[in-house]
């Protein structure tokens, strides 16, 4: 081995050790994001061999690869690569996000204590809160670093609105990672939204600036146009009330698993419970729930209903948006959600018109890269 080659390997070793020590130390800024790109700059060994996403279990650490020219996005460090951030990746525990830390001199436990329907910190990184002034109004979800979707009825008022990402508990100031706030640049309510009936109850929020994607701020995938989800068990999240009448809004993000109810069954139930035989369930709605004490409620409007992507554990796409219901948590009385799958082509069109890439929220396998 010649001297130049030997010195190069030594320098590379120092660089690698420095990077590993930085990561092991839990530095929140260990991943520097390239603004307006759907990837993060990381050392090459933290990106999967096919450049499809970040290494999660350490089993894919390997030698340097040569990326295709269409994938090369320069990073500030020559040894880093810009690795894609996948949409719909649900964090199961806080261990997926952080190593053990001390916050304000106190140990912050990994598990969230309390009712078993409390979400964990960062479990749904695409979850957003809509504030009107300083008051929480609704939920929303992040489908692009600069684009959110929510229920139209949540943003039909004048505002002003503030959109918050990365929040978990509204009362805790020292969370493991900070939240981020952005203001809307433009709110686009579906042109066929009908306020009295809540038909086509969907809106797109274009933000003035993009959120910086991080361990507690990510993107949700959206399904293909017209996809059906009957009988699947899915999950909804939000900060809404814990009961229909005298319930209180929740400071900690909650989650609830719910079955998707077939349209015919939902229609029959809603007619029998209150709405009468002439009620028709519009195609812009789907139904979920109908199990006692398990439901979304007032204040959850705009929040996502998410179903697992079959064959991909831990990956979710958003199939619904909390819209309305007859009550909260009654047996055999499902809640009604926006049928997100009906609006994919409209969402794609709006993003393209505003210069955004709609493929960022579409789940697809990336082709393998050349070695």
GROMACS .gro file of C-alpha atoms in nm:
model
  371
    1UNK     CA    1   0.000   0.000   0.000
    2UNK     CA    2   0.152   0.334  -0.099
    3UNK     CA    3   0.183   0.624   0.146
    4UNK     CA    4  -0.084   0.842  -0.018
    5UNK     CA    5  -0.340   0.562  -0.008
    6UNK     CA    6  -0.252   0.490   0.356
    7UNK     CA    7  -0.297   0.855   0.460
    8UNK     CA    8  -0.629   0.874   0.276
    9UNK     CA    9  -0.763   0.573   0.469
   10UNK     CA   10  -0.656   0.730   0.799
   11UNK     CA   11  -0.835   1.055   0.716
   12UNK     CA   12  -1.145   0.864   0.611
   13UNK     CA   13  -1.136   0.675   0.940
   14UNK     CA   14  -1.122   0.998   1.141
   15UNK     CA   15  -1.415   1.134   0.941
   16UNK     CA   16  -1.618   0.817   0.999
   17UNK     CA   17  -1.547   0.810   1.372
   18UNK     CA   18  -1.643   1.175   1.402
   19UNK     CA   19  -1.974   1.107   1.229
   20UNK     CA   20  -2.048   0.799   1.440
   21UNK     CA   21  -1.970   0.983   1.763
   22UNK     CA   22  -2.195   1.272   1.658
   23UNK     CA   23  -2.484   1.035   1.596
   24UNK     CA   24  -2.430   0.834   1.914
   25UNK     CA   25  -2.430   1.157   2.111
   26UNK     CA   26  -2.786   1.226   2.009
   27UNK     CA   27  -2.719   1.556   1.833
   28UNK     CA   28  -3.054   1.676   1.704
   29UNK     CA   29  -2.886   1.845   1.411
   30UNK     CA   30  -2.701   1.535   1.293
   31UNK     CA   31  -2.903   1.533   0.971
   32UNK     CA   32  -2.882   1.853   0.771
   33UNK     CA   33  -3.176   1.892   0.537
   34UNK     CA   34  -3.141   2.019   0.186
   35UNK     CA   35  -3.410   2.281   0.160
   36UNK     CA   36  -3.690   2.210  -0.087
   37UNK     CA   37  -3.563   1.855  -0.150
   38UNK     CA   38  -3.745   1.544  -0.024
   39UNK     CA   39  -3.426   1.395   0.114
   40UNK     CA   40  -3.179   1.452   0.394
   41UNK     CA   41  -2.799   1.461   0.375
   42UNK     CA   42  -2.649   1.172   0.573
   43UNK     CA   43  -2.326   0.970   0.564
   44UNK     CA   44  -2.350   0.720   0.279
   45UNK     CA   45  -2.365   0.418   0.513
   46UNK     CA   46  -2.693   0.546   0.663
   47UNK     CA   47  -2.871   0.525   0.325
   48UNK     CA   48  -3.001   0.195   0.186
   49UNK     CA   49  -2.815   0.034  -0.101
   50UNK     CA   50  -3.090   0.117  -0.351
   51UNK     CA   51  -3.120   0.474  -0.215
   52UNK     CA   52  -3.483   0.405  -0.121
   53UNK     CA   53  -3.458   0.542   0.231
   54UNK     CA   54  -3.263   0.562   0.556
   55UNK     CA   55  -3.109   0.252   0.718
   56UNK     CA   56  -3.315   0.165   1.026
   57UNK     CA   57  -3.173  -0.159   1.165
   58UNK     CA   58  -2.805  -0.138   1.077
   59UNK     CA   59  -2.831  -0.446   0.859
   60UNK     CA   60  -2.761  -0.266   0.535
   61UNK     CA   61  -2.433  -0.091   0.612
   62UNK     CA   62  -2.214  -0.136   0.306
   63UNK     CA   63  -1.944   0.007   0.082
   64UNK     CA   64  -1.979   0.327  -0.117
   65UNK     CA   65  -2.214   0.298  -0.417
   66UNK     CA   66  -2.235   0.500  -0.733
   67UNK     CA   67  -2.574   0.670  -0.762
   68UNK     CA   68  -2.745   0.720  -1.095
   69UNK     CA   69  -2.701   1.071  -1.231
   70UNK     CA   70  -3.072   1.150  -1.189
   71UNK     CA   71  -3.042   1.087  -0.816
   72UNK     CA   72  -2.732   1.288  -0.742
   73UNK     CA   73  -2.817   1.591  -0.529
   74UNK     CA   74  -2.504   1.755  -0.391
   75UNK     CA   75  -2.453   1.773  -0.015
   76UNK     CA   76  -2.223   2.013   0.163
   77UNK     CA   77  -2.001   1.722   0.271
   78UNK     CA   78  -1.849   1.517  -0.011
   79UNK     CA   79  -1.896   1.190   0.179
   80UNK     CA   80  -2.269   1.250   0.240
   81UNK     CA   81  -2.554   1.147   0.011
   82UNK     CA   82  -2.902   1.293  -0.012
   83UNK     CA   83  -3.121   1.005   0.104
   84UNK     CA   84  -3.501   1.005   0.042
   85UNK     CA   85  -3.741   1.047   0.332
   86UNK     CA   86  -4.028   0.802   0.289
   87UNK     CA   87  -4.386   0.911   0.341
   88UNK     CA   88  -4.614   0.722   0.580
   89UNK     CA   89  -4.347   0.585   0.813
   90UNK     CA   90  -4.510   0.552   1.154
   91UNK     CA   91  -4.282   0.558   1.457
   92UNK     CA   92  -4.382   0.282   1.699
   93UNK     CA   93  -4.197   0.403   2.006
   94UNK     CA   94  -3.987   0.695   2.110
   95UNK     CA   95  -3.688   0.459   2.086
   96UNK     CA   96  -3.731   0.493   1.709
   97UNK     CA   97  -3.657   0.863   1.744
   98UNK     CA   98  -3.415   0.925   2.027
   99UNK     CA   99  -3.167   0.759   2.250
  100UNK     CA  100  -3.214   0.813   2.623
  101UNK     CA  101  -3.187   1.180   2.712
  102UNK     CA  102  -3.217   1.422   2.998
  103UNK     CA  103  -3.444   1.724   2.952
  104UNK     CA  104  -3.435   2.017   3.195
  105UNK     CA  105  -3.249   1.799   3.442
  106UNK     CA  106  -3.521   1.534   3.448
  107UNK     CA  107  -3.536   1.191   3.291
  108UNK     CA  108  -3.784   1.172   3.006
  109UNK     CA  109  -3.924   0.818   2.993
  110UNK     CA  110  -3.959   0.630   2.668
  111UNK     CA  111  -4.319   0.522   2.717
  112UNK     CA  112  -4.603   0.772   2.752
  113UNK     CA  113  -4.786   0.713   3.077
  114UNK     CA  114  -5.164   0.731   3.103
  115UNK     CA  115  -5.445   0.584   2.896
  116UNK     CA  116  -5.345   0.333   2.633
  117UNK     CA  117  -5.494   0.553   2.360
  118UNK     CA  118  -5.223   0.815   2.399
  119UNK     CA  119  -4.994   0.842   2.099
  120UNK     CA  120  -4.623   0.836   2.163
  121UNK     CA  121  -4.400   1.130   2.086
  122UNK     CA  122  -4.340   1.141   1.710
  123UNK     CA  123  -4.555   0.835   1.639
  124UNK     CA  124  -4.746   1.021   1.367
  125UNK     CA  125  -4.489   1.273   1.239
  126UNK     CA  126  -4.725   1.409   0.971
  127UNK     CA  127  -4.982   1.519   1.230
  128UNK     CA  128  -5.046   1.895   1.230
  129UNK     CA  129  -5.244   2.129   1.449
  130UNK     CA  130  -5.434   2.429   1.310
  131UNK     CA  131  -5.436   2.728   1.542
  132UNK     CA  132  -5.659   3.030   1.502
  133UNK     CA  133  -5.459   3.293   1.681
  134UNK     CA  134  -5.340   3.094   1.982
  135UNK     CA  135  -5.646   2.868   1.999
  136UNK     CA  136  -5.642   2.511   1.872
  137UNK     CA  137  -5.914   2.456   1.611
  138UNK     CA  138  -5.851   2.143   1.405
  139UNK     CA  139  -5.607   1.882   1.290
  140UNK     CA  140  -5.440   1.845   0.951
  141UNK     CA  141  -5.172   1.631   0.789
  142UNK     CA  142  -4.850   1.703   0.602
  143UNK     CA  143  -4.829   1.555   0.250
  144UNK     CA  144  -4.537   1.769   0.126
  145UNK     CA  145  -4.292   1.985   0.325
  146UNK     CA  146  -4.492   2.290   0.214
  147UNK     CA  147  -4.843   2.144   0.169
  148UNK     CA  148  -5.106   2.016   0.413
  149UNK     CA  149  -5.457   1.877   0.375
  150UNK     CA  150  -5.745   1.921   0.618
  151UNK     CA  151  -6.123   1.946   0.629
  152UNK     CA  152  -6.266   2.246   0.443
  153UNK     CA  153  -6.491   2.332   0.737
  154UNK     CA  154  -6.179   2.387   0.950
  155UNK     CA  155  -6.043   2.669   0.734
  156UNK     CA  156  -6.359   2.824   0.589
  157UNK     CA  157  -6.329   3.111   0.840
  158UNK     CA  158  -6.097   3.405   0.781
  159UNK     CA  159  -5.835   3.312   1.039
  160UNK     CA  160  -5.554   3.411   1.074
  161UNK     CA  161  -5.429   3.054   1.100
  162UNK     CA  162  -5.103   2.909   1.221
  163UNK     CA  163  -4.999   2.554   1.127
  164UNK     CA  164  -4.795   2.358   1.381
  165UNK     CA  165  -4.591   2.044   1.311
  166UNK     CA  166  -4.407   1.818   1.553
  167UNK     CA  167  -4.639   1.890   1.846
  168UNK     CA  168  -4.734   1.617   2.092
  169UNK     CA  169  -4.848   1.767   2.420
  170UNK     CA  170  -4.964   2.129   2.406
  171UNK     CA  171  -4.884   2.184   2.776
  172UNK     CA  172  -4.526   2.056   2.779
  173UNK     CA  173  -4.259   2.307   2.684
  174UNK     CA  174  -3.957   2.074   2.700
  175UNK     CA  175  -4.046   1.799   2.453
  176UNK     CA  176  -3.762   1.583   2.314
  177UNK     CA  177  -3.761   1.774   1.984
  178UNK     CA  178  -3.909   2.118   1.914
  179UNK     CA  179  -4.224   2.183   1.715
  180UNK     CA  180  -4.225   2.412   1.412
  181UNK     CA  181  -4.480   2.674   1.307
  182UNK     CA  182  -4.563   2.798   0.958
  183UNK     CA  183  -4.833   3.030   0.828
  184UNK     CA  184  -5.051   2.961   0.524
  185UNK     CA  185  -4.966   3.135   0.200
  186UNK     CA  186  -5.285   3.013   0.033
  187UNK     CA  187  -5.584   2.802   0.138
  188UNK     CA  188  -5.760   2.617  -0.144
  189UNK     CA  189  -6.104   2.486  -0.052
  190UNK     CA  190  -6.249   2.227  -0.288
  191UNK     CA  191  -6.468   2.410  -0.541
  192UNK     CA  192  -6.762   2.177  -0.471
  193UNK     CA  193  -6.750   2.206  -0.093
  194UNK     CA  194  -7.106   2.240   0.039
  195UNK     CA  195  -7.102   2.382   0.390
  196UNK     CA  196  -7.453   2.275   0.507
  197UNK     CA  197  -7.402   1.908   0.416
  198UNK     CA  198  -7.018   1.904   0.439
  199UNK     CA  199  -6.996   1.733   0.101
  200UNK     CA  200  -6.646   1.753  -0.051
  201UNK     CA  201  -6.513   1.866   0.286
  202UNK     CA  202  -6.147   1.896   0.190
  203UNK     CA  203  -5.897   2.180   0.163
  204UNK     CA  204  -5.531   2.216   0.070
  205UNK     CA  205  -5.305   2.453   0.263
  206UNK     CA  206  -5.003   2.592   0.079
  207UNK     CA  207  -4.755   2.712   0.339
  208UNK     CA  208  -4.547   3.027   0.310
  209UNK     CA  209  -4.231   2.826   0.383
  210UNK     CA  210  -4.164   2.450   0.402
  211UNK     CA  211  -4.134   2.261   0.727
  212UNK     CA  212  -3.789   2.115   0.789
  213UNK     CA  213  -3.837   1.740   0.797
  214UNK     CA  214  -3.692   1.575   1.107
  215UNK     CA  215  -3.748   1.277   1.335
  216UNK     CA  216  -4.080   1.419   1.460
  217UNK     CA  217  -4.192   1.591   1.138
  218UNK     CA  218  -4.259   1.379   0.830
  219UNK     CA  219  -4.499   1.313   0.544
  220UNK     CA  220  -4.801   1.085   0.511
  221UNK     CA  221  -4.858   0.883   0.195
  222UNK     CA  222  -5.184   0.912   0.002
  223UNK     CA  223  -5.359   0.619  -0.170
  224UNK     CA  224  -5.425   0.583  -0.540
  225UNK     CA  225  -5.738   0.741  -0.686
  226UNK     CA  226  -6.047   0.536  -0.601
  227UNK     CA  227  -5.881   0.283  -0.368
  228UNK     CA  228  -6.127   0.094  -0.144
  229UNK     CA  229  -6.053   0.005   0.219
  230UNK     CA  230  -6.370  -0.169   0.344
  231UNK     CA  231  -6.324  -0.388   0.653
  232UNK     CA  232  -5.963  -0.282   0.715
  233UNK     CA  233  -5.868  -0.176   1.065
  234UNK     CA  234  -5.716   0.169   1.058
  235UNK     CA  235  -5.615   0.439   1.306
  236UNK     CA  236  -5.718   0.799   1.363
  237UNK     CA  237  -5.532   1.058   1.569
  238UNK     CA  238  -5.617   1.398   1.712
  239UNK     CA  239  -5.646   1.632   2.010
  240UNK     CA  240  -6.027   1.642   2.016
  241UNK     CA  241  -6.272   1.594   2.303
  242UNK     CA  242  -6.284   1.267   2.495
  243UNK     CA  243  -6.665   1.254   2.495
  244UNK     CA  244  -6.955   1.412   2.308
  245UNK     CA  245  -7.112   1.667   2.543
  246UNK     CA  246  -6.906   1.758   2.849
  247UNK     CA  247  -6.581   1.616   2.722
  248UNK     CA  248  -6.255   1.807   2.739
  249UNK     CA  249  -6.002   1.872   2.465
  250UNK     CA  250  -5.689   1.660   2.500
  251UNK     CA  251  -5.350   1.818   2.559
  252UNK     CA  252  -5.172   1.498   2.451
  253UNK     CA  253  -5.220   1.353   2.103
  254UNK     CA  254  -5.459   1.057   2.112
  255UNK     CA  255  -5.503   0.764   1.875
  256UNK     CA  256  -5.780   0.512   1.821
  257UNK     CA  257  -5.805   0.206   1.600
  258UNK     CA  258  -6.123   0.183   1.395
  259UNK     CA  259  -6.269  -0.048   1.131
  260UNK     CA  260  -6.365   0.090   0.790
  261UNK     CA  261  -6.741   0.035   0.759
  262UNK     CA  262  -6.886  -0.064   0.419
  263UNK     CA  263  -7.090   0.215   0.259
  264UNK     CA  264  -7.419   0.022   0.252
  265UNK     CA  265  -7.395  -0.067   0.620
  266UNK     CA  266  -7.302   0.288   0.718
  267UNK     CA  267  -7.587   0.439   0.517
  268UNK     CA  268  -7.840   0.203   0.674
  269UNK     CA  269  -7.713   0.280   1.024
  270UNK     CA  270  -7.718   0.658   0.979
  271UNK     CA  271  -8.070   0.642   0.836
  272UNK     CA  272  -8.198   0.433   1.126
  273UNK     CA  273  -8.023   0.621   1.406
  274UNK     CA  274  -8.133   0.973   1.316
  275UNK     CA  275  -8.122   1.088   0.955
  276UNK     CA  276  -8.424   0.907   0.814
  277UNK     CA  277  -8.488   0.694   0.505
  278UNK     CA  278  -8.425   0.972   0.251
  279UNK     CA  279  -8.073   1.049   0.365
  280UNK     CA  280  -7.807   0.962   0.107
  281UNK     CA  281  -7.439   0.920   0.195
  282UNK     CA  282  -7.249   1.127  -0.059
  283UNK     CA  283  -6.962   0.964  -0.248
  284UNK     CA  284  -6.719   1.211  -0.091
  285UNK     CA  285  -6.760   1.030   0.244
  286UNK     CA  286  -6.643   0.704   0.394
  287UNK     CA  287  -6.731   0.565   0.737
  288UNK     CA  288  -6.524   0.418   1.018
  289UNK     CA  289  -6.587   0.311   1.375
  290UNK     CA  290  -6.914   0.203   1.532
  291UNK     CA  291  -6.747   0.045   1.835
  292UNK     CA  292  -6.837   0.159   2.187
  293UNK     CA  293  -6.612   0.430   2.334
  294UNK     CA  294  -6.383   0.430   2.029
  295UNK     CA  295  -6.430   0.726   1.799
  296UNK     CA  296  -6.311   1.067   1.688
  297UNK     CA  297  -6.500   1.361   1.834
  298UNK     CA  298  -6.537   1.740   1.840
  299UNK     CA  299  -6.200   1.905   1.778
  300UNK     CA  300  -6.067   1.612   1.576
  301UNK     CA  301  -6.198   1.766   1.254
  302UNK     CA  302  -5.935   1.777   0.980
  303UNK     CA  303  -5.728   1.503   1.142
  304UNK     CA  304  -5.616   1.198   0.943
  305UNK     CA  305  -5.764   0.849   0.928
  306UNK     CA  306  -5.477   0.620   0.831
  307UNK     CA  307  -5.468   0.259   0.710
  308UNK     CA  308  -5.166   0.027   0.692
  309UNK     CA  309  -5.009  -0.022   0.350
  310UNK     CA  310  -5.055  -0.395   0.299
  311UNK     CA  311  -4.730  -0.587   0.300
  312UNK     CA  312  -4.532  -0.295   0.442
  313UNK     CA  313  -4.534  -0.306   0.825
  314UNK     CA  314  -4.518   0.036   0.984
  315UNK     CA  315  -4.613   0.217   0.662
  316UNK     CA  316  -4.943   0.406   0.640
  317UNK     CA  317  -5.144   0.606   0.392
  318UNK     CA  318  -5.420   0.851   0.469
  319UNK     CA  319  -5.761   0.730   0.356
  320UNK     CA  320  -5.983   0.976   0.541
  321UNK     CA  321  -6.014   1.316   0.706
  322UNK     CA  322  -6.230   1.355   1.017
  323UNK     CA  323  -6.547   1.536   0.904
  324UNK     CA  324  -6.866   1.474   1.106
  325UNK     CA  325  -7.071   1.232   1.313
  326UNK     CA  326  -7.402   1.200   1.493
  327UNK     CA  327  -7.238   1.159   1.832
  328UNK     CA  328  -6.911   1.021   1.969
  329UNK     CA  329  -6.830   0.664   2.063
  330UNK     CA  330  -7.172   0.496   2.048
  331UNK     CA  331  -7.197   0.130   1.956
  332UNK     CA  332  -7.303   0.075   1.593
  333UNK     CA  333  -7.283   0.447   1.508
  334UNK     CA  334  -6.980   0.508   1.284
  335UNK     CA  335  -6.816   0.843   1.224
  336UNK     CA  336  -6.803   1.002   0.879
  337UNK     CA  337  -6.477   1.093   0.708
  338UNK     CA  338  -6.372   1.260   0.386
  339UNK     CA  339  -6.302   0.996   0.122
  340UNK     CA  340  -5.944   1.102   0.044
  341UNK     CA  341  -5.911   0.845  -0.235
  342UNK     CA  342  -6.177   1.031  -0.433
  343UNK     CA  343  -5.970   1.351  -0.441
  344UNK     CA  344  -5.620   1.231  -0.535
  345UNK     CA  345  -5.640   1.364  -0.891
  346UNK     CA  346  -5.758   1.703  -0.762
  347UNK     CA  347  -5.476   1.712  -0.504
  348UNK     CA  348  -5.222   1.618  -0.773
  349UNK     CA  349  -5.351   1.894  -1.000
  350UNK     CA  350  -5.337   2.162  -0.730
  351UNK     CA  351  -4.981   2.072  -0.636
  352UNK     CA  352  -4.864   2.073  -0.997
  353UNK     CA  353  -5.025   2.413  -1.061
  354UNK     CA  354  -4.834   2.554  -0.764
  355UNK     CA  355  -4.504   2.399  -0.869
  356UNK     CA  356  -4.487   2.110  -0.622
  357UNK     CA  357  -4.401   1.746  -0.691
  358UNK     CA  358  -4.700   1.518  -0.613
  359UNK     CA  359  -4.490   1.201  -0.620
  360UNK     CA  360  -4.357   1.280  -0.273
  361UNK     CA  361  -4.676   1.141  -0.112
  362UNK     CA  362  -4.716   0.843  -0.345
  363UNK     CA  363  -4.584   0.517  -0.208
  364UNK     CA  364  -4.383   0.324  -0.463
  365UNK     CA  365  -4.082   0.099  -0.465
  366UNK     CA  366  -3.776   0.273  -0.600
  367UNK     CA  367  -3.572   0.085  -0.856
  368UNK     CA  368  -3.233  -0.043  -0.744
  369UNK     CA  369  -2.935   0.172  -0.821
  370UNK     CA  370  -2.619   0.064  -0.999
  371UNK     CA  371  -2.330  -0.038  -0.778
   0.00000   0.00000   0.00000
